[in-house]
Amino acid sequence: MNSFLDTVRSTIARHHMFGPGDTVVVAVSGGADSMALLHALAAMREELRITLHVAHFDHQLRPGSADDVGFVGTAARVLRIPFTVGTADVSAQAAEQHRSIEDAARRARYGFLTQVAADTGAGVVATAHTRNDQLETVLMRLFDAAPWESLAGIPPVRALGSGARVVRPLLDLSRCDVVTFLDTRGVIWREDPSNRDLTLRRNWMRHAVIPGLEESMPPLGDLLSRVSDVVREADRLLAVSAGQVFDRVHARSGRVLRLPLRVMRVLPGPVLRRLVRQVLVAGTDGGASRVVEDKALNLLSRRRPGQFWAGAWVIRRSYEVFEIAPAPAPDPDHEYELTIPGEVAAADFGVRVRADIVDPEAIDAQAPGEVILDADAAGPVLRMRSARPGDWIRPLGMKGKKKVQDLLVDEKVPRWERGRIPLIVDARGRILWVVGLRISEEARLTERTKRAVRLRVLPLEARVSAAGRA
């Protein structure tokens, strides 16, 4: 009996699960494992100087599950520990959410435990996972050919919502140790008949697969335990390495998160995957699935830019940058009218454009973000719009014409930004300026130019409305 408590005490200390003054929510189903956890922590609460709170969740998955509530409640009262119960129709939730029963049950249960921790001010939730649970988990992931880092199995400590964390004080003890501890103390527990249902994969693994493996390979448990420890440490080092890269090179602009490709390209594959995972967590306020992670890595492996949507977010790589941003608004599909002289606020492009008549003889040089055209060739009214299929321009210095689409590709403008590059066109529809990139031969200054117009692109001020929209 003492060896059981000694092992629990050692596990708590080794993983810094909790300390003096902590409130610990104990998840108790009424089964052997959770009853052993409850009685072990109750026996050590004064020594550890912790406060306990029992939490029980009824999944409503079998007749008689309500009796477990009374059983756990009685145990909590005998031990003088506060008790909270939660319940949900997990079968209905699984059908509604298109999840397996096991997945829906786990989500509902941990949601409840998170809420209890928040309500009680607890920083810790203790669950009764044992060494047997660890063995089952690692074997199932091996059979599934899951990602190597998942072979770390059940972590002794992990983060939970509301600022709390989940701890597993029994993770170094077997189910046999649990039963011996309970028998020695005279503690009874309840058996869940569903634990014998071999149509459930974990039960099949527990009752049909593992006993045979342990009979033919007695050291199996120790071997897989060592594998889990090594994988967990390797994964921790990868996370640290990726975190250092992320902290050094990432940049934020509003809700857009960017990393330079020149750094990402030279990272070893495992570090790159962890970096992408960290970027997804930071960029989407919570993270993304393994499928999204794989799609992001595939995007990075390509030679050309691309993008894909993940819920309310868009994940992109341009020629130089990998970024995550909120899904953009549709490209502008209307025009803005600009009278010369005058100014128009093009809200959808995020800029203002100002047109001023200037003396061509007095022009020194052009400032960034401006061009100077022949005013008579340009005409009295110009329009601003986005590119359309079939648009072409006669680029300054070239004899022939060129498709605007080809120009944007040559200038390495990512596909998702091309529709937001404004074009300045005259009354005849001729493109005079692909803003920020190229002007046209159509309205260039010549020896015959008598009047010039200076077009300047300025930031859109917040107070300026979309006045001027055609």
Short mmCIF file of C-alpha atoms in Angstrom, two decimals:
data_model
loop_
_atom_site.label_atom_id
_atom_site.label_comp_id
_atom_site.label_asym_id
_atom_site.label_seq_id
_atom_site.Cartn_x
_atom_site.Cartn_y
_atom_site.Cartn_z
CA MET A 1 0.00 0.00 0.00
CA ASN A 2 2.77 2.44 0.94
CA SER A 3 4.61 1.64 -2.29
CA PHE A 4 1.50 2.72 -4.19
CA LEU A 5 1.39 6.09 -2.43
CA ASP A 6 5.16 6.44 -2.74
CA THR A 7 4.90 6.00 -6.51
CA VAL A 8 2.08 8.54 -6.74
CA ARG A 9 4.09 10.97 -4.61
CA SER A 10 7.17 10.46 -6.80
CA THR A 11 5.22 10.96 -10.04
CA ILE A 12 3.67 14.20 -8.74
CA ALA A 13 7.07 15.55 -7.68
CA ARG A 14 8.97 14.46 -10.81
CA HIS A 15 6.53 16.17 -13.16
CA HIS A 16 5.77 19.16 -10.88
CA MET A 17 2.07 18.39 -11.15
CA PHE A 18 0.95 20.64 -8.30
CA GLY A 19 2.18 22.17 -5.08
CA PRO A 20 1.09 23.56 -1.71
CA GLY A 21 -2.00 25.74 -1.91
CA ASP A 22 -3.29 24.30 -5.21
CA THR A 23 -6.89 23.28 -5.72
CA VAL A 24 -7.09 19.98 -7.59
CA VAL A 25 -10.23 18.85 -9.42
CA VAL A 26 -10.29 15.05 -9.32
CA ALA A 27 -12.12 13.43 -12.24
CA VAL A 28 -13.94 10.42 -10.76
CA SER A 29 -16.05 8.03 -12.82
CA GLY A 30 -16.53 5.50 -10.03
CA GLY A 31 -14.32 2.88 -11.71
CA ALA A 32 -11.29 1.28 -10.09
CA ASP A 33 -8.68 3.69 -11.49
CA SER A 34 -10.48 6.88 -10.55
CA MET A 35 -11.43 5.58 -7.07
CA ALA A 36 -7.77 4.73 -6.45
CA LEU A 37 -6.76 8.24 -7.56
CA LEU A 38 -9.39 9.82 -5.29
CA HIS A 39 -8.35 7.82 -2.21
CA ALA A 40 -4.63 8.31 -2.85
CA LEU A 41 -4.94 12.09 -3.12
CA ALA A 42 -7.30 12.22 -0.14
CA ALA A 43 -4.74 10.27 1.92
CA MET A 44 -2.00 12.76 0.99
CA ARG A 45 -3.92 16.06 0.89
CA GLU A 46 -2.66 17.30 4.26
CA GLU A 47 0.90 16.26 3.48
CA LEU A 48 0.74 17.92 0.05
CA ARG A 49 -1.30 20.87 1.39
CA ILE A 50 -3.78 20.75 -1.45
CA THR A 51 -7.54 21.26 -1.66
CA LEU A 52 -9.58 18.64 -3.52
CA HIS A 53 -12.82 18.92 -5.51
CA VAL A 54 -14.50 15.85 -7.02
CA ALA A 55 -16.01 16.12 -10.53
CA HIS A 56 -18.18 13.40 -12.12
CA PHE A 57 -19.58 13.46 -15.66
CA ASP A 58 -22.55 11.33 -16.75
CA HIS A 59 -22.33 10.59 -20.48
CA GLN A 60 -25.84 9.03 -20.54
CA LEU A 61 -24.47 6.18 -22.65
CA ARG A 62 -26.00 3.26 -20.72
CA PRO A 63 -28.91 2.51 -18.40
CA GLY A 64 -27.90 2.91 -14.80
CA SER A 65 -25.26 5.56 -15.43
CA ALA A 66 -27.21 7.86 -13.11
CA ASP A 67 -26.46 5.39 -10.27
CA ASP A 68 -22.76 6.23 -10.70
CA VAL A 69 -23.60 9.80 -9.69
CA GLY A 70 -24.92 8.66 -6.32
CA PHE A 71 -21.98 6.28 -5.83
CA VAL A 72 -19.33 8.95 -6.50
CA GLY A 73 -21.28 11.56 -4.52
CA THR A 74 -21.35 9.26 -1.48
CA ALA A 75 -17.60 8.63 -1.75
CA ALA A 76 -16.95 12.39 -1.91
CA ARG A 77 -19.13 13.07 1.14
CA VAL A 78 -17.42 10.33 3.17
CA LEU A 79 -14.05 11.87 2.34
CA ARG A 80 -15.44 15.37 3.00
CA ILE A 81 -14.65 16.66 -0.46
CA PRO A 82 -16.92 19.06 -2.43
CA PHE A 83 -18.62 17.41 -5.40
CA THR A 84 -19.82 18.67 -8.81
CA VAL A 85 -21.74 16.59 -11.34
CA GLY A 86 -22.29 17.25 -15.04
CA THR A 87 -24.28 15.41 -17.68
CA ALA A 88 -24.87 15.41 -21.43
CA ASP A 89 -26.50 13.25 -24.08
CA VAL A 90 -23.24 12.21 -25.72
CA SER A 91 -24.93 9.95 -28.30
CA ALA A 92 -26.96 12.89 -29.59
CA GLN A 93 -23.88 15.13 -29.64
CA ALA A 94 -21.88 12.51 -31.57
CA ALA A 95 -24.61 12.25 -34.22
CA GLU A 96 -25.00 16.02 -34.47
CA GLN A 97 -21.25 16.65 -34.73
CA HIS A 98 -20.53 13.61 -36.96
CA ARG A 99 -18.03 12.23 -34.44
CA SER A 100 -17.42 8.82 -32.95
CA ILE A 101 -18.97 8.13 -29.55
CA GLU A 102 -15.49 7.99 -27.98
CA ASP A 103 -14.46 11.35 -29.45
CA ALA A 104 -17.73 13.06 -28.53
CA ALA A 105 -17.54 11.65 -24.98
CA ARG A 106 -13.99 12.87 -24.52
CA ARG A 107 -14.81 16.37 -25.76
CA ALA A 108 -17.89 16.64 -23.56
CA ARG A 109 -16.03 15.32 -20.50
CA TYR A 110 -13.05 17.64 -20.84
CA GLY A 111 -15.33 20.58 -21.55
CA PHE A 112 -17.07 19.85 -18.25
CA LEU A 113 -13.77 19.49 -16.36
CA THR A 114 -12.54 22.77 -17.82
CA GLN A 115 -15.68 24.50 -16.57
CA VAL A 116 -15.38 22.98 -13.09
CA ALA A 117 -11.76 24.15 -12.89
CA ALA A 118 -12.84 27.67 -13.87
CA ASP A 119 -15.75 27.69 -11.41
CA THR A 120 -13.63 26.47 -8.48
CA GLY A 121 -10.52 28.48 -9.30
CA ALA A 122 -8.54 25.24 -9.66
CA GLY A 123 -5.28 25.24 -11.55
CA VAL A 124 -5.15 21.45 -11.83
CA VAL A 125 -7.43 18.65 -13.04
CA ALA A 126 -6.26 15.14 -12.10
CA THR A 127 -7.33 12.15 -14.22
CA ALA A 128 -6.75 8.47 -13.47
CA HIS A 129 -4.81 7.31 -16.51
CA THR A 130 -2.51 4.42 -15.64
CA ARG A 131 0.43 2.68 -17.22
CA ASN A 132 -2.02 0.31 -18.91
CA ASP A 133 -3.77 3.25 -20.57
CA GLN A 134 -0.39 4.44 -21.79
CA LEU A 135 0.40 1.02 -23.25
CA GLU A 136 -2.98 0.86 -25.03
CA THR A 137 -2.57 4.35 -26.45
CA VAL A 138 0.93 3.79 -27.81
CA LEU A 139 0.00 0.43 -29.35
CA MET A 140 -3.09 1.86 -31.06
CA ARG A 141 -0.99 4.65 -32.55
CA LEU A 142 1.60 2.15 -33.74
CA PHE A 143 -1.12 0.09 -35.40
CA ASP A 144 -2.49 3.26 -37.03
CA ALA A 145 0.96 4.29 -38.34
CA ALA A 146 0.33 7.61 -36.63
CA PRO A 147 2.89 10.45 -36.72
CA TRP A 148 5.98 9.50 -34.75
CA GLU A 149 5.54 12.23 -32.16
CA SER A 150 2.18 10.74 -31.15
CA LEU A 151 4.13 7.74 -29.78
CA ALA A 152 4.88 9.96 -26.80
CA GLY A 153 1.49 8.69 -25.66
CA ILE A 154 -0.42 10.27 -22.79
CA PRO A 155 1.56 13.20 -21.37
CA PRO A 156 1.93 13.35 -17.57
CA VAL A 157 0.98 17.04 -17.72
CA ARG A 158 -0.78 19.02 -20.45
CA ALA A 159 -2.52 22.35 -20.74
CA LEU A 160 -6.28 22.65 -20.36
CA GLY A 161 -8.63 25.58 -20.93
CA SER A 162 -9.25 28.27 -18.31
CA GLY A 163 -5.53 28.39 -17.51
CA ALA A 164 -5.56 24.99 -15.78
CA ARG A 165 -3.62 21.85 -16.64
CA VAL A 166 -4.41 18.13 -16.67
CA VAL A 167 -2.15 15.84 -14.62
CA ARG A 168 -1.95 12.02 -14.44
CA PRO A 169 -0.57 10.97 -11.01
CA LEU A 170 -1.16 7.22 -11.65
CA LEU A 171 0.74 7.05 -14.93
CA ASP A 172 3.60 5.02 -13.39
CA LEU A 173 1.24 2.41 -11.89
CA SER A 174 -0.46 -0.58 -13.51
CA ARG A 175 -4.11 -1.59 -13.24
CA CYS A 176 -2.97 -4.52 -11.13
CA ASP A 177 -1.36 -2.03 -8.70
CA VAL A 178 -4.64 -0.12 -8.59
CA VAL A 179 -6.74 -3.16 -7.69
CA THR A 180 -4.27 -4.23 -5.01
CA PHE A 181 -4.36 -0.75 -3.45
CA LEU A 182 -8.17 -0.70 -3.39
CA ASP A 183 -8.46 -4.21 -1.97
CA THR A 184 -5.98 -3.39 0.77
CA ARG A 185 -8.02 -0.35 1.78
CA GLY A 186 -11.35 -2.05 1.40
CA VAL A 187 -12.52 0.42 -1.23
CA ILE A 188 -15.24 -0.73 -3.62
CA TRP A 189 -15.72 0.52 -7.16
CA ARG A 190 -18.20 0.20 -9.98
CA GLU A 191 -17.66 -1.76 -13.16
CA ASP A 192 -18.86 -0.18 -16.41
CA PRO A 193 -20.29 -3.01 -18.58
CA SER A 194 -19.32 -1.06 -21.71
CA ASN A 195 -15.67 -1.68 -20.82
CA ARG A 196 -16.23 -5.29 -21.96
CA ASP A 197 -17.65 -4.29 -25.34
CA LEU A 198 -15.04 -5.57 -27.80
CA THR A 199 -16.59 -3.60 -30.65
CA LEU A 200 -14.95 -0.56 -29.07
CA ARG A 201 -11.38 -0.42 -30.31
CA ARG A 202 -9.69 0.40 -27.02
CA ASN A 203 -11.52 -2.44 -25.27
CA TRP A 204 -10.47 -4.84 -28.03
CA MET A 205 -6.88 -3.70 -27.57
CA ARG A 206 -7.13 -4.03 -23.77
CA HIS A 207 -8.77 -7.45 -23.55
CA ALA A 208 -7.79 -9.23 -26.77
CA VAL A 209 -4.46 -7.85 -28.01
CA ILE A 210 -2.36 -6.75 -25.03
CA PRO A 211 -2.75 -9.93 -22.91
CA GLY A 212 -1.42 -12.03 -25.79
CA LEU A 213 1.48 -9.65 -26.41
CA GLU A 214 2.40 -9.54 -22.73
CA GLU A 215 2.33 -13.32 -22.51
CA SER A 216 4.74 -13.72 -25.42
CA MET A 217 6.73 -10.54 -24.72
CA PRO A 218 6.83 -9.87 -20.97
CA PRO A 219 9.07 -6.74 -21.27
CA LEU A 220 6.61 -5.09 -23.70
CA GLY A 221 5.25 -2.62 -21.17
CA ASP A 222 8.72 -1.44 -20.11
CA LEU A 223 9.85 -1.18 -23.72
CA LEU A 224 6.91 0.95 -24.83
CA SER A 225 7.22 3.08 -21.73
CA ARG A 226 10.84 3.86 -22.64
CA VAL A 227 9.82 4.55 -26.24
CA SER A 228 7.22 7.05 -25.01
CA ASP A 229 9.74 8.78 -22.77
CA VAL A 230 12.31 9.12 -25.56
CA VAL A 231 9.74 10.38 -28.07
CA ARG A 232 8.35 12.87 -25.57
CA GLU A 233 11.80 14.31 -24.89
CA ALA A 234 12.68 14.46 -28.60
CA ASP A 235 9.40 16.20 -29.32
CA ARG A 236 10.07 18.69 -26.54
CA LEU A 237 13.45 19.54 -28.05
CA LEU A 238 11.86 20.00 -31.49
CA ALA A 239 9.28 22.33 -29.98
CA VAL A 240 12.03 24.38 -28.29
CA SER A 241 14.03 24.63 -31.53
CA ALA A 242 10.99 25.64 -33.56
CA GLY A 243 9.97 28.15 -30.89
CA GLN A 244 13.37 29.83 -31.03
CA VAL A 245 13.12 30.19 -34.82
CA PHE A 246 9.56 31.52 -34.56
CA ASP A 247 10.45 34.11 -31.92
CA ARG A 248 13.41 35.33 -33.99
CA VAL A 249 11.87 35.72 -37.45
CA HIS A 250 8.08 36.03 -37.32
CA ALA A 251 6.37 39.36 -37.96
CA ARG A 252 2.81 40.53 -37.38
CA SER A 253 0.82 43.15 -39.22
CA GLY A 254 -2.60 43.42 -37.66
CA ARG A 255 -4.02 39.90 -37.80
CA VAL A 256 -1.56 38.75 -40.47
CA LEU A 257 1.36 36.55 -39.37
CA ARG A 258 4.38 36.21 -41.69
CA LEU A 259 7.63 34.23 -41.81
CA PRO A 260 10.41 34.55 -44.42
CA LEU A 261 10.80 31.57 -46.73
CA ARG A 262 14.59 31.96 -46.79
CA VAL A 263 14.65 30.83 -43.14
CA MET A 264 12.05 28.09 -43.46
CA ARG A 265 13.75 26.50 -46.48
CA VAL A 266 16.92 25.60 -44.58
CA LEU A 267 15.26 23.96 -41.57
CA PRO A 268 15.38 20.17 -41.07
CA GLY A 269 12.04 18.54 -41.85
CA PRO A 270 10.97 17.74 -38.25
CA VAL A 271 11.81 21.27 -37.07
CA LEU A 272 9.93 22.75 -40.03
CA ARG A 273 6.83 20.71 -39.20
CA ARG A 274 6.90 21.89 -35.58
CA LEU A 275 7.44 25.46 -36.75
CA VAL A 276 4.44 25.23 -39.10
CA ARG A 277 2.38 23.83 -36.24
CA GLN A 278 3.42 26.74 -34.02
CA VAL A 279 2.63 29.25 -36.77
CA LEU A 280 -0.83 27.71 -37.21
CA VAL A 281 -1.48 27.92 -33.46
CA ALA A 282 -0.30 31.53 -33.28
CA GLY A 283 -1.85 32.63 -36.56
CA THR A 284 -5.32 31.12 -36.19
CA ASP A 285 -5.79 31.72 -32.45
CA GLY A 286 -5.95 28.07 -31.57
CA GLY A 287 -4.32 25.89 -34.15
CA ALA A 288 -5.44 23.58 -36.93
CA SER A 289 -5.85 19.90 -37.75
CA ARG A 290 -3.15 17.56 -38.98
CA VAL A 291 -4.74 17.80 -42.44
CA VAL A 292 -4.23 21.59 -42.50
CA GLU A 293 -0.69 21.14 -41.21
CA ASP A 294 0.09 18.69 -44.02
CA LYS A 295 -1.43 21.02 -46.64
CA ALA A 296 0.72 23.88 -45.35
CA LEU A 297 3.87 21.75 -45.58
CA ASN A 298 2.91 20.68 -49.10
CA LEU A 299 2.44 24.34 -50.04
CA LEU A 300 5.93 25.11 -48.76
CA SER A 301 7.42 22.28 -50.80
CA ARG A 302 6.14 23.69 -54.09
CA ARG A 303 8.23 25.90 -56.34
CA ARG A 304 5.43 28.37 -57.06
CA PRO A 305 3.21 30.52 -54.82
CA GLY A 306 -0.16 29.22 -53.73
CA GLN A 307 -2.82 29.42 -51.05
CA PHE A 308 -5.68 27.50 -49.45
CA TRP A 309 -8.48 28.26 -47.03
CA ALA A 310 -8.75 26.78 -43.53
CA GLY A 311 -12.04 27.91 -42.05
CA ALA A 312 -11.97 31.68 -41.56
CA TRP A 313 -8.26 31.84 -42.41
CA VAL A 314 -6.20 31.75 -45.59
CA ILE A 315 -2.73 30.18 -45.61
CA ARG A 316 -0.39 31.41 -48.34
CA ARG A 317 3.13 31.33 -49.63
CA SER A 318 4.34 33.99 -52.00
CA TYR A 319 7.78 34.07 -53.58
CA GLU A 320 9.39 35.23 -50.34
CA VAL A 321 6.91 34.89 -47.46
CA PHE A 322 4.74 32.28 -45.74
CA GLU A 323 1.72 33.86 -44.10
CA ILE A 324 -1.58 33.25 -42.32
CA ALA A 325 -4.29 35.89 -42.59
CA PRO A 326 -8.05 36.24 -42.13
CA ALA A 327 -9.91 35.22 -45.28
CA PRO A 328 -9.93 38.37 -47.47
CA ALA A 329 -12.92 40.26 -48.75
CA PRO A 330 -13.76 39.74 -52.44
CA ASP A 331 -11.66 41.69 -54.93
CA PRO A 332 -13.09 45.08 -55.92
CA ASP A 333 -15.36 44.80 -58.96
CA HIS A 334 -16.40 48.42 -59.46
CA GLU A 335 -14.73 51.62 -60.67
CA TYR A 336 -13.81 54.96 -59.10
CA GLU A 337 -13.92 58.20 -61.09
CA LEU A 338 -11.07 60.68 -60.85
CA THR A 339 -11.52 64.18 -62.30
CA ILE A 340 -8.36 66.10 -63.21
CA PRO A 341 -7.48 67.99 -61.12
CA GLY A 342 -9.03 66.29 -58.13
CA GLU A 343 -8.86 63.43 -55.67
CA VAL A 344 -10.72 60.17 -55.09
CA ALA A 345 -10.79 57.88 -52.04
CA ALA A 346 -10.77 54.31 -53.31
CA ALA A 347 -11.83 52.55 -50.14
CA ASP A 348 -11.76 49.04 -51.61
CA PHE A 349 -8.15 49.47 -52.67
CA GLY A 350 -7.19 51.16 -49.40
CA VAL A 351 -5.73 54.26 -51.09
CA ARG A 352 -6.44 57.82 -52.18
CA VAL A 353 -5.34 59.02 -55.60
CA ARG A 354 -4.70 62.72 -56.21
CA ALA A 355 -4.36 64.32 -59.66
CA ASP A 356 -2.70 67.74 -60.10
CA ILE A 357 -1.89 69.68 -63.26
CA VAL A 358 1.81 70.57 -63.33
CA ASP A 359 4.18 72.39 -65.68
CA PRO A 360 6.25 69.78 -67.55
CA GLU A 361 9.17 72.20 -67.66
CA ALA A 362 9.28 72.39 -63.85
CA ILE A 363 9.40 68.63 -63.19
CA ASP A 364 12.58 67.48 -61.42
CA ALA A 365 12.05 63.89 -60.38
CA GLN A 366 9.19 61.64 -59.41
CA ALA A 367 8.63 60.68 -55.79
CA PRO A 368 7.79 57.08 -54.85
CA GLY A 369 4.12 56.32 -55.42
CA GLU A 370 3.59 58.87 -58.17
CA VAL A 371 3.73 59.12 -61.96
CA ILE A 372 3.59 62.02 -64.39
CA LEU A 373 1.60 61.72 -67.63
CA ASP A 374 0.71 63.89 -70.58
CA ALA A 375 -2.49 65.63 -69.40
CA ASP A 376 -3.95 66.05 -72.88
CA ALA A 377 -3.36 62.39 -73.73
CA ALA A 378 -4.84 61.28 -70.43
CA GLY A 379 -7.99 63.39 -70.79
CA PRO A 380 -10.09 65.25 -68.20
CA VAL A 381 -11.48 62.15 -66.41
CA LEU A 382 -9.74 58.95 -65.40
CA ARG A 383 -11.05 55.79 -63.78
CA MET A 384 -9.59 53.40 -61.24
CA ARG A 385 -10.51 49.70 -61.31
CA SER A 386 -9.05 46.22 -60.83
CA ALA A 387 -7.72 44.07 -63.65
CA ARG A 388 -10.12 42.14 -65.89
CA PRO A 389 -9.59 39.18 -68.20
CA GLY A 390 -8.16 40.36 -71.51
CA ASP A 391 -6.70 43.62 -70.16
CA TRP A 392 -3.51 44.75 -71.87
CA ILE A 393 -1.10 47.67 -71.65
CA ARG A 394 1.59 49.18 -73.86
CA PRO A 395 4.40 49.29 -71.27
CA LEU A 396 6.68 52.30 -71.40
CA GLY A 397 9.75 51.49 -73.47
CA MET A 398 8.19 48.51 -75.23
CA LYS A 399 6.98 48.48 -78.84
CA GLY A 400 4.19 45.95 -78.46
CA LYS A 401 1.45 45.40 -75.95
CA LYS A 402 1.40 43.04 -72.99
CA LYS A 403 -1.36 41.34 -71.05
CA VAL A 404 -1.76 42.79 -67.57
CA GLN A 405 -1.95 39.23 -66.22
CA ASP A 406 1.49 38.47 -67.69
CA LEU A 407 2.88 41.71 -66.33
CA LEU A 408 1.70 40.84 -62.80
CA VAL A 409 3.20 37.36 -63.09
CA ASP A 410 6.53 38.82 -64.30
CA GLU A 411 6.50 41.24 -61.38
CA LYS A 412 5.96 38.27 -59.01
CA VAL A 413 2.71 39.59 -57.63
CA PRO A 414 1.03 36.64 -55.82
CA ARG A 415 -2.21 35.51 -57.45
CA TRP A 416 -4.32 36.49 -54.43
CA GLU A 417 -3.03 40.09 -54.58
CA ARG A 418 -3.49 40.68 -58.31
CA GLY A 419 -7.15 41.62 -58.08
CA ARG A 420 -6.29 44.32 -55.56
CA ILE A 421 -3.69 46.09 -57.73
CA PRO A 422 -5.51 49.17 -59.07
CA LEU A 423 -5.35 50.21 -62.71
CA ILE A 424 -5.72 53.79 -63.96
CA VAL A 425 -7.60 53.89 -67.29
CA ASP A 426 -8.71 56.77 -69.52
CA ALA A 427 -12.13 57.46 -71.01
CA ARG A 428 -11.34 55.18 -73.97
CA GLY A 429 -10.49 52.28 -71.65
CA ARG A 430 -6.75 52.43 -72.29
CA ILE A 431 -4.67 51.39 -69.26
CA LEU A 432 -2.32 54.22 -68.42
CA TRP A 433 -0.85 52.95 -65.16
CA VAL A 434 -0.71 49.62 -63.36
CA VAL A 435 -0.32 51.36 -60.02
CA GLY A 436 3.05 50.85 -58.42
CA LEU A 437 4.38 48.80 -61.33
CA ARG A 438 4.27 50.18 -64.89
CA ILE A 439 3.01 53.18 -66.90
CA SER A 440 1.91 53.10 -70.52
CA GLU A 441 3.28 54.54 -73.75
CA GLU A 442 -0.21 55.91 -74.36
CA ALA A 443 0.24 58.99 -72.16
CA ARG A 444 3.97 59.34 -71.69
CA LEU A 445 5.63 62.74 -71.67
CA THR A 446 7.05 63.80 -75.04
CA GLU A 447 8.66 66.90 -76.55
CA ARG A 448 5.17 68.01 -77.58
CA THR A 449 3.73 67.79 -74.05
CA LYS A 450 2.32 71.16 -73.01
CA ARG A 451 0.55 70.12 -69.80
CA ALA A 452 1.32 67.29 -67.41
CA VAL A 453 -0.72 65.58 -64.72
CA ARG A 454 0.90 64.22 -61.59
CA LEU A 455 -0.89 61.17 -60.11
CA ARG A 456 -0.07 60.41 -56.52
CA VAL A 457 -1.17 57.35 -54.50
CA LEU A 458 -1.58 58.12 -50.80
CA PRO A 459 -2.72 56.10 -47.78
CA LEU A 460 -6.46 56.03 -47.27
CA GLU A 461 -7.30 58.14 -44.23
CA ALA A 462 -9.87 56.69 -41.88
CA ARG A 463 -12.05 59.75 -42.08
CA VAL A 464 -12.27 59.64 -45.86
CA SER A 465 -15.38 57.89 -47.15
CA ALA A 466 -15.79 56.04 -50.42
CA ALA A 467 -17.00 59.16 -52.11
CA GLY A 468 -16.25 59.25 -55.79
CA ARG A 469 -17.29 55.66 -56.45
CA ALA A 470 -18.80 55.40 -59.91
#
